[in-house]
PDB file of C-alpha atoms in Angstrom:
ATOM      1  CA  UNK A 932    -249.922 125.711 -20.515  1.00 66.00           C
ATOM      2  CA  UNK A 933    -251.800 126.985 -23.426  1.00 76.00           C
ATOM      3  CA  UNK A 934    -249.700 127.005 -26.357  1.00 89.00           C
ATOM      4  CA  UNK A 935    -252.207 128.403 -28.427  1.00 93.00           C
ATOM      5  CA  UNK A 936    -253.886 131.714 -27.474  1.00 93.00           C
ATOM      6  CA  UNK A 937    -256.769 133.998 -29.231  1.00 94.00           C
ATOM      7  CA  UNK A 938    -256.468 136.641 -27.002  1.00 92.00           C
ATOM      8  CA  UNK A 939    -259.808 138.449 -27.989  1.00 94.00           C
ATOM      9  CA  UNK A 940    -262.507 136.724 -26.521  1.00 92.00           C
ATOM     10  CA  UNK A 941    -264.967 138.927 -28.843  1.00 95.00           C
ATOM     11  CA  UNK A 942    -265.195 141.323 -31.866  1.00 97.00           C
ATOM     12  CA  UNK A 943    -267.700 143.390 -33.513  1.00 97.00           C
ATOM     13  CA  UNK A 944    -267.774 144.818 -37.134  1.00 98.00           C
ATOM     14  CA  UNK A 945    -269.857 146.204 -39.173  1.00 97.00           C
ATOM     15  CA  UNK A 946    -271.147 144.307 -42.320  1.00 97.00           C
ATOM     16  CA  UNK A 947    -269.130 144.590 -45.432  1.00 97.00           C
ATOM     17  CA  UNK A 948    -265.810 146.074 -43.054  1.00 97.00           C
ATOM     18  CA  UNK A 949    -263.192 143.785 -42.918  1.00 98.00           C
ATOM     19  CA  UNK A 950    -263.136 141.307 -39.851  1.00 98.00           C
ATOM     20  CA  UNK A 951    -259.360 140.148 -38.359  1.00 98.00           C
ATOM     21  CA  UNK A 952    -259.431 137.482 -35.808  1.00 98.00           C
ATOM     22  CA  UNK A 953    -256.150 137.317 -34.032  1.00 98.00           C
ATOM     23  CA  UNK A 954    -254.727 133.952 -32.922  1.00 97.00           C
ATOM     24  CA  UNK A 955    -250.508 133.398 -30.971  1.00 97.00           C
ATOM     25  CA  UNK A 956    -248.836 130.525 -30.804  1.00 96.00           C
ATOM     26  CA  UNK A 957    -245.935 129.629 -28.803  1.00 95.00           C
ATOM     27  CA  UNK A 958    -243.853 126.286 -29.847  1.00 93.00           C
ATOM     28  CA  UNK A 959    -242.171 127.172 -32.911  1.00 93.00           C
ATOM     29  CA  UNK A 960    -242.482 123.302 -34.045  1.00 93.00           C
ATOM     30  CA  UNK A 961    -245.823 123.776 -35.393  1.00 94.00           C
ATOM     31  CA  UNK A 962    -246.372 123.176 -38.815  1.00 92.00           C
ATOM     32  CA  UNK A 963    -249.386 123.507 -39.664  1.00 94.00           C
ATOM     33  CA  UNK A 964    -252.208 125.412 -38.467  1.00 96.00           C
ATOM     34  CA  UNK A 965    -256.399 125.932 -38.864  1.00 95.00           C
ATOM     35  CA  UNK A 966    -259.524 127.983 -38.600  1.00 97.00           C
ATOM     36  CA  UNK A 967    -262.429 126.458 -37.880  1.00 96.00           C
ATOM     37  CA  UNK A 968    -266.300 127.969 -37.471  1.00 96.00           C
ATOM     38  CA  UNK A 969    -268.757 126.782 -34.962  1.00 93.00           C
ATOM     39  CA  UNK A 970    -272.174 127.979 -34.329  1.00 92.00           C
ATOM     40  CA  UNK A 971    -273.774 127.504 -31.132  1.00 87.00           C
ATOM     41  CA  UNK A 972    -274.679 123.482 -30.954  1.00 85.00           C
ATOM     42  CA  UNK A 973    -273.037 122.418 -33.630  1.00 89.00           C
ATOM     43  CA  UNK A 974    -269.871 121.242 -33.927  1.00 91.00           C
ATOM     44  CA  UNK A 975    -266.703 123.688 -35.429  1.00 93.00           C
ATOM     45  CA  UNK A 976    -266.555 123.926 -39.494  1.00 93.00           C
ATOM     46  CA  UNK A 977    -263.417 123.819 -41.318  1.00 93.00           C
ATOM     47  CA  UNK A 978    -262.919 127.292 -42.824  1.00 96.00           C
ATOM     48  CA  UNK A 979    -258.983 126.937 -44.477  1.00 96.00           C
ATOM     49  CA  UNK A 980    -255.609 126.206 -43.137  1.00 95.00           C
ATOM     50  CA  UNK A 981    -251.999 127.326 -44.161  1.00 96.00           C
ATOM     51  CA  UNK A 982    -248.690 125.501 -43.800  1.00 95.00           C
ATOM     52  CA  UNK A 983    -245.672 126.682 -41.793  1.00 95.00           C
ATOM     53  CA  UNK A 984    -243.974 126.867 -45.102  1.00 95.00           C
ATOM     54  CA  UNK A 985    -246.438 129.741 -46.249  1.00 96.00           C
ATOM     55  CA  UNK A 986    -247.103 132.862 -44.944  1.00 96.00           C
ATOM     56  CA  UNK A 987    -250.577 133.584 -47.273  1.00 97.00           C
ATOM     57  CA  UNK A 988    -253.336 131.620 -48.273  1.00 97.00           C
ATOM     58  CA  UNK A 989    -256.637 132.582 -49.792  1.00 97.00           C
ATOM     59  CA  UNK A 990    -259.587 131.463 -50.063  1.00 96.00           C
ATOM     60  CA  UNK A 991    -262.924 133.719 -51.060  1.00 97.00           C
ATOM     61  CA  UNK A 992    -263.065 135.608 -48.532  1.00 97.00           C
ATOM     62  CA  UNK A 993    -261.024 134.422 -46.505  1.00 98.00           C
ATOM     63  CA  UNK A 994    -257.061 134.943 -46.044  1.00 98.00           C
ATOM     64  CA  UNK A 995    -255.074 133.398 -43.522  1.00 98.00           C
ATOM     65  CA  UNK A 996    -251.685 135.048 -42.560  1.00 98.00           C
ATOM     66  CA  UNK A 997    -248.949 133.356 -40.701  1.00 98.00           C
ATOM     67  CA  UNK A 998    -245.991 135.365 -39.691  1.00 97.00           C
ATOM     68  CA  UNK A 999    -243.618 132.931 -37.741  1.00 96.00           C
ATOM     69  CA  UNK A1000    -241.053 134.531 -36.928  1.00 96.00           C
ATOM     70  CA  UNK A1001    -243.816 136.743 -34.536  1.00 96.00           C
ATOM     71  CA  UNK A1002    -245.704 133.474 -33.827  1.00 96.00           C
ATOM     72  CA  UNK A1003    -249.223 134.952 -35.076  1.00 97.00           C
ATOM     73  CA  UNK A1004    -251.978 133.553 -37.125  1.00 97.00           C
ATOM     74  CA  UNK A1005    -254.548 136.139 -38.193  1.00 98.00           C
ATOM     75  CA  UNK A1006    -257.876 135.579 -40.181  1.00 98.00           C
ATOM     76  CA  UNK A1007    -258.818 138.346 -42.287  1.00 98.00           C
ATOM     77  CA  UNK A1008    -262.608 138.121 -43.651  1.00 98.00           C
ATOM     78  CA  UNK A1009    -263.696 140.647 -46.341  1.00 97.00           C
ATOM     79  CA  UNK A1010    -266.259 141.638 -46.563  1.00 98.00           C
ATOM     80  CA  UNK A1011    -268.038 140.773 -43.315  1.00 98.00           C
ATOM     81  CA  UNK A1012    -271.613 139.511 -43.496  1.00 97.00           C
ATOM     82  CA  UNK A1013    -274.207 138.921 -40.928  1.00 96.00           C
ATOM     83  CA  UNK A1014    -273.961 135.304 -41.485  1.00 96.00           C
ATOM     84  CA  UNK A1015    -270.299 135.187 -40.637  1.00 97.00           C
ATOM     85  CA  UNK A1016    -271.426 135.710 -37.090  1.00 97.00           C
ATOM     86  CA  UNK A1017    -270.026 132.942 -34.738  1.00 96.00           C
ATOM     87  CA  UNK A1018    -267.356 131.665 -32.833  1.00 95.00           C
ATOM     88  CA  UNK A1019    -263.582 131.312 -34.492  1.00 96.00           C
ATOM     89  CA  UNK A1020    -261.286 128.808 -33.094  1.00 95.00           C
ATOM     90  CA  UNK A1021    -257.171 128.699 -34.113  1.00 96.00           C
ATOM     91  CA  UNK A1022    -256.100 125.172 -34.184  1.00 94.00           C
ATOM     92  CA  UNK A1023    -251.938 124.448 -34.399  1.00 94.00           C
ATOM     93  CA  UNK A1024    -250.720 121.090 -35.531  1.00 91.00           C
ATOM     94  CA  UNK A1025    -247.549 118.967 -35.089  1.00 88.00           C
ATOM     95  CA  UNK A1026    -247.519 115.277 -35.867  1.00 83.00           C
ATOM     96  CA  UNK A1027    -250.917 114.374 -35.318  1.00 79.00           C
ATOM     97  CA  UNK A1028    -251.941 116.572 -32.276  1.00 84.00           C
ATOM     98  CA  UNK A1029    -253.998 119.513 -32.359  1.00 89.00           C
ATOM     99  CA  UNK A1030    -253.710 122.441 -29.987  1.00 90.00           C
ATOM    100  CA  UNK A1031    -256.644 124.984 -29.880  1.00 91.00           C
ATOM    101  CA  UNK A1032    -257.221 129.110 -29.045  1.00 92.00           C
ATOM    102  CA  UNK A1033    -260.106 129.290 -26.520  1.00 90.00           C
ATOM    103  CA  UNK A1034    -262.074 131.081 -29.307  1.00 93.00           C
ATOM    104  CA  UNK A1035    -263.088 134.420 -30.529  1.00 95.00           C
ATOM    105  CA  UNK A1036    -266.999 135.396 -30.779  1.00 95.00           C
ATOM    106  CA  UNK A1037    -267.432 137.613 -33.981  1.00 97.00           C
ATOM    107  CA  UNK A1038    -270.851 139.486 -34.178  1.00 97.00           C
ATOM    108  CA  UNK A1039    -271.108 141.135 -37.586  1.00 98.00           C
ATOM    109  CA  UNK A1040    -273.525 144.184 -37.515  1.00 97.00           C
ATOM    110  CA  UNK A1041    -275.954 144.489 -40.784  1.00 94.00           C
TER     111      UNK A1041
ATOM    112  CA  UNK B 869    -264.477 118.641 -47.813  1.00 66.00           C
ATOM    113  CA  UNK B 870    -264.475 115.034 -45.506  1.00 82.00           C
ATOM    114  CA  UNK B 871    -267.569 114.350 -43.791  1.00 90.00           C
ATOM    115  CA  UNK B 872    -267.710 112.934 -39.847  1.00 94.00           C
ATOM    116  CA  UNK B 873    -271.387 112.394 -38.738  1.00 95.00           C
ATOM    117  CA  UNK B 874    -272.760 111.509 -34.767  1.00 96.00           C
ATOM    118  CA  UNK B 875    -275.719 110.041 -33.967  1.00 95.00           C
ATOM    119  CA  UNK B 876    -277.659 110.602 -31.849  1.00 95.00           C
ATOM    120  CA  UNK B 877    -277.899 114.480 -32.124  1.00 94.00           C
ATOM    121  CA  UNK B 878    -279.318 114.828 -29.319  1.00 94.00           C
ATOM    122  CA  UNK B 879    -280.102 112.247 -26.339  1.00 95.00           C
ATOM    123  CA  UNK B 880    -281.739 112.146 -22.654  1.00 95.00           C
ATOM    124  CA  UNK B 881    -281.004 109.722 -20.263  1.00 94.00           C
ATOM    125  CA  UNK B 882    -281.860 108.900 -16.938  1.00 95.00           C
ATOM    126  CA  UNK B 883    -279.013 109.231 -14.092  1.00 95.00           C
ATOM    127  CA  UNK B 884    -277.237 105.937 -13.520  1.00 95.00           C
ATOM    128  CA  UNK B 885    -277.624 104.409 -17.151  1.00 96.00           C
ATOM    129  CA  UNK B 886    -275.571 104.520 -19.656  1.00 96.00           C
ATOM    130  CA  UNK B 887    -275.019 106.175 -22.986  1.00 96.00           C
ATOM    131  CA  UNK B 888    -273.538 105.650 -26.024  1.00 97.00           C
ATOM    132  CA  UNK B 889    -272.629 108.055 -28.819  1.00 97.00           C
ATOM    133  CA  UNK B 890    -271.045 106.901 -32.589  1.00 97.00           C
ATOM    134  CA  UNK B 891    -268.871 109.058 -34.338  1.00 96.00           C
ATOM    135  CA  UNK B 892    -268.356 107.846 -38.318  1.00 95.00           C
ATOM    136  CA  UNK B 893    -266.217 109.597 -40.703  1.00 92.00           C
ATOM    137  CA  UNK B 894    -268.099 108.704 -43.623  1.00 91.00           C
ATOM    138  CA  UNK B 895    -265.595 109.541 -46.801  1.00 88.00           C
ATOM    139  CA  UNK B 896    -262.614 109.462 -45.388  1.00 88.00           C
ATOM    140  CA  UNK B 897    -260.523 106.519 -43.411  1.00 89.00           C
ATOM    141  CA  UNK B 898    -259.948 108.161 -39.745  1.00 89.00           C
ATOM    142  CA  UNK B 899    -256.312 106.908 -38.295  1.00 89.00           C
ATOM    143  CA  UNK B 900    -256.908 109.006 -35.750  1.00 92.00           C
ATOM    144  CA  UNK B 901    -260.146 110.427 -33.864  1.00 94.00           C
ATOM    145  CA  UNK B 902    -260.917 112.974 -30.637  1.00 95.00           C
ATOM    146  CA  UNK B 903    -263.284 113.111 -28.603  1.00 96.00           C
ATOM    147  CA  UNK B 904    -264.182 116.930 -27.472  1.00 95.00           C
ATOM    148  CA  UNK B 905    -266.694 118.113 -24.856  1.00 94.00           C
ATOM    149  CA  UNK B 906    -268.184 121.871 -24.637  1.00 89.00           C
ATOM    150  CA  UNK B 907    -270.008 123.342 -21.916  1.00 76.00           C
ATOM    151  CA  UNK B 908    -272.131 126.509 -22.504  1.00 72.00           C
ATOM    152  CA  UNK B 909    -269.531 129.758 -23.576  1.00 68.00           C
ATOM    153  CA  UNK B 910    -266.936 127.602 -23.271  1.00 70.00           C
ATOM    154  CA  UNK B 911    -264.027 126.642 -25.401  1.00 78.00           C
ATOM    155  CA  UNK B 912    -263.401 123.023 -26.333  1.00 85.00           C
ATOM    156  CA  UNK B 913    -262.059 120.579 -23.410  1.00 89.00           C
ATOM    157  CA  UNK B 914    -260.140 117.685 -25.512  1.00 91.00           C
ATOM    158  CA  UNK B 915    -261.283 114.158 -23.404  1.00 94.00           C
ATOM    159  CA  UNK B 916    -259.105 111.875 -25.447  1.00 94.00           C
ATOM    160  CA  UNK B 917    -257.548 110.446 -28.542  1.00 93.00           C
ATOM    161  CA  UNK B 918    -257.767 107.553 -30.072  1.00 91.00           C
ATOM    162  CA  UNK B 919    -256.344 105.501 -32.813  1.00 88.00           C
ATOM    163  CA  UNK B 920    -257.543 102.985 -34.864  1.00 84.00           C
ATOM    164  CA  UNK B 921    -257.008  99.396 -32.729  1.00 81.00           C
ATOM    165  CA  UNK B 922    -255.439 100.559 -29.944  1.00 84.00           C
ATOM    166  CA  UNK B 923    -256.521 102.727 -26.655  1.00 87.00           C
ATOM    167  CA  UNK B 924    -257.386 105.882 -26.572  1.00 92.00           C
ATOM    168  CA  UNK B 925    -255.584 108.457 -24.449  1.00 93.00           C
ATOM    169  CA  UNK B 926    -257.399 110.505 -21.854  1.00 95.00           C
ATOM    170  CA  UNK B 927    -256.603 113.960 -21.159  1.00 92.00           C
ATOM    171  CA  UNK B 928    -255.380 114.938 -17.412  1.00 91.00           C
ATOM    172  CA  UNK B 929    -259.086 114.998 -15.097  1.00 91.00           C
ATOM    173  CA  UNK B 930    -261.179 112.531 -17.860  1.00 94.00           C
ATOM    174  CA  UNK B 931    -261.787 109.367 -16.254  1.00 93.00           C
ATOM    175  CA  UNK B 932    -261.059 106.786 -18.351  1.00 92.00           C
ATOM    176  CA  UNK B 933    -263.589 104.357 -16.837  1.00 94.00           C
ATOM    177  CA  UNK B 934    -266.436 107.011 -17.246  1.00 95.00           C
ATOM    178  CA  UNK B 935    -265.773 107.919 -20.519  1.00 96.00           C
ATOM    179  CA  UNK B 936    -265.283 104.525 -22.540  1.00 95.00           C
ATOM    180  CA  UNK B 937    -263.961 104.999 -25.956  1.00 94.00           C
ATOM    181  CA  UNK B 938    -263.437 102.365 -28.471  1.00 91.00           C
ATOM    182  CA  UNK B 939    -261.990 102.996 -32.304  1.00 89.00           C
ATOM    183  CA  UNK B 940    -262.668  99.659 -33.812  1.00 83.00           C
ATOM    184  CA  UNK B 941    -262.391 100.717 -37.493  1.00 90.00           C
ATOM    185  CA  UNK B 942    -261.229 103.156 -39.426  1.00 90.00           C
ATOM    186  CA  UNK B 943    -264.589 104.925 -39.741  1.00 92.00           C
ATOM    187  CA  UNK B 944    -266.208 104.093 -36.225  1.00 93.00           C
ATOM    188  CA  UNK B 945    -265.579 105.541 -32.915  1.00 94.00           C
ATOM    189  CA  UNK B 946    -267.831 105.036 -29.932  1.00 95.00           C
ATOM    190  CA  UNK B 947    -267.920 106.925 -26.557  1.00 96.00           C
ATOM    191  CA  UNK B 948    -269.903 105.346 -23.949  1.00 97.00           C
ATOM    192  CA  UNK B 949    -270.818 107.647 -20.726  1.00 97.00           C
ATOM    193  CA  UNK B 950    -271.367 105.244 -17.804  1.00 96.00           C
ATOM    194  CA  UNK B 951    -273.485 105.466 -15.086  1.00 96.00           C
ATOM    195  CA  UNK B 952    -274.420 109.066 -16.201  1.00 95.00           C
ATOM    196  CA  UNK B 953    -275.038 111.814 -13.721  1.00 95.00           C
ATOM    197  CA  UNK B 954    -276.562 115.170 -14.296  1.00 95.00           C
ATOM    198  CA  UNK B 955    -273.088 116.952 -14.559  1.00 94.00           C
ATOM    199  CA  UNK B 956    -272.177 114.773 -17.531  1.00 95.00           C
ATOM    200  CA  UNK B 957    -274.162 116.890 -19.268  1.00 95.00           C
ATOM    201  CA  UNK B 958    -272.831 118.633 -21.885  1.00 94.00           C
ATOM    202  CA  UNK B 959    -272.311 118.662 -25.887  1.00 94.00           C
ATOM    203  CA  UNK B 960    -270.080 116.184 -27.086  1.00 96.00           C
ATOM    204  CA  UNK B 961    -268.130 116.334 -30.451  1.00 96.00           C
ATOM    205  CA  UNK B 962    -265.779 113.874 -32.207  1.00 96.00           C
ATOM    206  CA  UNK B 963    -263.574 114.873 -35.250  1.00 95.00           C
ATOM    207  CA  UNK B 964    -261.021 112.640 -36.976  1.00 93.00           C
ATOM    208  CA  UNK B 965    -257.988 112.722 -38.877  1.00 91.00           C
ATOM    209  CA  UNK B 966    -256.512 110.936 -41.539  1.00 85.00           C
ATOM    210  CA  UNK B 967    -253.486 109.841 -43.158  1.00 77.00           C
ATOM    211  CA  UNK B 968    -254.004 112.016 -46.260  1.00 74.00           C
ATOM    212  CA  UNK B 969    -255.217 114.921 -44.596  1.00 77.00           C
ATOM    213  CA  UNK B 970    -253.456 117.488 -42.631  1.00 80.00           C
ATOM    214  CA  UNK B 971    -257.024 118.579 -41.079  1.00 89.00           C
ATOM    215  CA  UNK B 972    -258.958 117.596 -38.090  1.00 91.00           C
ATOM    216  CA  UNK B 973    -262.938 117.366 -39.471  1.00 93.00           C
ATOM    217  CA  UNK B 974    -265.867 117.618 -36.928  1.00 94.00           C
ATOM    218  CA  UNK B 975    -268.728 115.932 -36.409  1.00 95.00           C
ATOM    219  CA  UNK B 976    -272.243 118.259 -35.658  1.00 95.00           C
ATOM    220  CA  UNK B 977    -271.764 117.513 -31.879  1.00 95.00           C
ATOM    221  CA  UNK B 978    -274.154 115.243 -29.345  1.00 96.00           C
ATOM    222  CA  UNK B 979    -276.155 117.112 -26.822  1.00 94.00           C
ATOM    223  CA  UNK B 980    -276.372 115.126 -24.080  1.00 95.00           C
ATOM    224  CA  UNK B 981    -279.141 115.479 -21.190  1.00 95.00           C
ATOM    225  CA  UNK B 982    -278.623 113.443 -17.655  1.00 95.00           C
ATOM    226  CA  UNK B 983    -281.976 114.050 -15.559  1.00 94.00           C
TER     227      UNK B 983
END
């Protein structure tokens, strides 16, 4: 049962548009929850997180948005650049396990 | 933010023999460590966790007995592929956790090649 679901397996946007990766959750015990950034053969980089006692947090460009009582994560990026290009994984925590999305490929178009 | 390396990056074996692949978190003490593997467009398949001192826990479908891990110390976990075959292989990535950190850190991943 995946409890953790990034329904879009890709997106494409153009460079300097804003980029919003989508991510649903389903056990409403999570409290905590992660984006992480992986490029092909290496393993996923930590991009920012957000308690379940937040709805915002900010970091550059990046913003993570939690609305709980919808059980949705989003990841907005602005602007997109061409380096932003890769694969975008949701992580959900509670205690110390970590359930992940199945990942969304973002191509950003110079 | 908290650094986990892997060595080797990259390693090719012969089937039957055996491989083994470190995982360090190397600024940070890691209670807790996972052992991940990715095949090619794939998301990642979590193989097991382990805690410091005691044994790991496989996910449903990982044979324990293939897949040896061992978390000795707080900054060193080991997963051993024995008797590889050429379907073991696949790119392998640890993270770890700690007890002052609500984040799971990864390491840069271990290709590994079974001819």
């Amino acid at each position: 049962d995946q409890q953790v679901k990034q329904n879009s397996p890709s997106l494409s946007v153009q460079e300097g548009r804003i980029s919003i990766l989508n991510c649903d959750y389903t056990n409403s015990m999570f409290d905590y929850f992660l984006w992480y950034k992986k490029y092909p053969a290496e393993g996923p980089t930590f991009l920012i997180s957000i308690s379940s006692i937040k709805d915002k947090n900010e970091d550059g460009r990046f913003t993570v948005f939690l609305n709980k009582s919808a059980k949705h994560l989003s990841l907005h990026i602005v602007p997109s650049q061409p380096g932003d290009s890769a694969v975008y994984f949701c992580a959900s925590k509670i205690g110390n396990q970590f359930y992940f999305g199945t990942g969304t490929s973002l191509t950003v178009i110079p | 933010g908290a650094v986990v390396s892997q060595h080797p990056s990259w390693v090719i074996c012969k089937s039957g023999t055996s491989v083994k692949i470190e995982c360090r978190s190397l600024d940070f003490q890691a209670t807790t460590m996972f052992w991940y593997r990715q095949f090619p467009k794939q998301s990642l398949m979590l193989m097991a966790t382990s805690n410091e001192g005691s044994k790991a826990t496989y996910e449903q479908g990982v044979e324990k007995d293939k897949f040896l891990i061992n978390h000795a110390s707080l900054t060193l976990s080991t997963l051993t592929v024995t008797s590889a075959h050429p379907e073991d292989s696949s790119f392998y990535i640890c993270s770890a956790t700690g007890t002052l950190t609500d984040t799971q850190y990864f390491g840069p991943g271990t290709r590994l090649t079974v001819l």
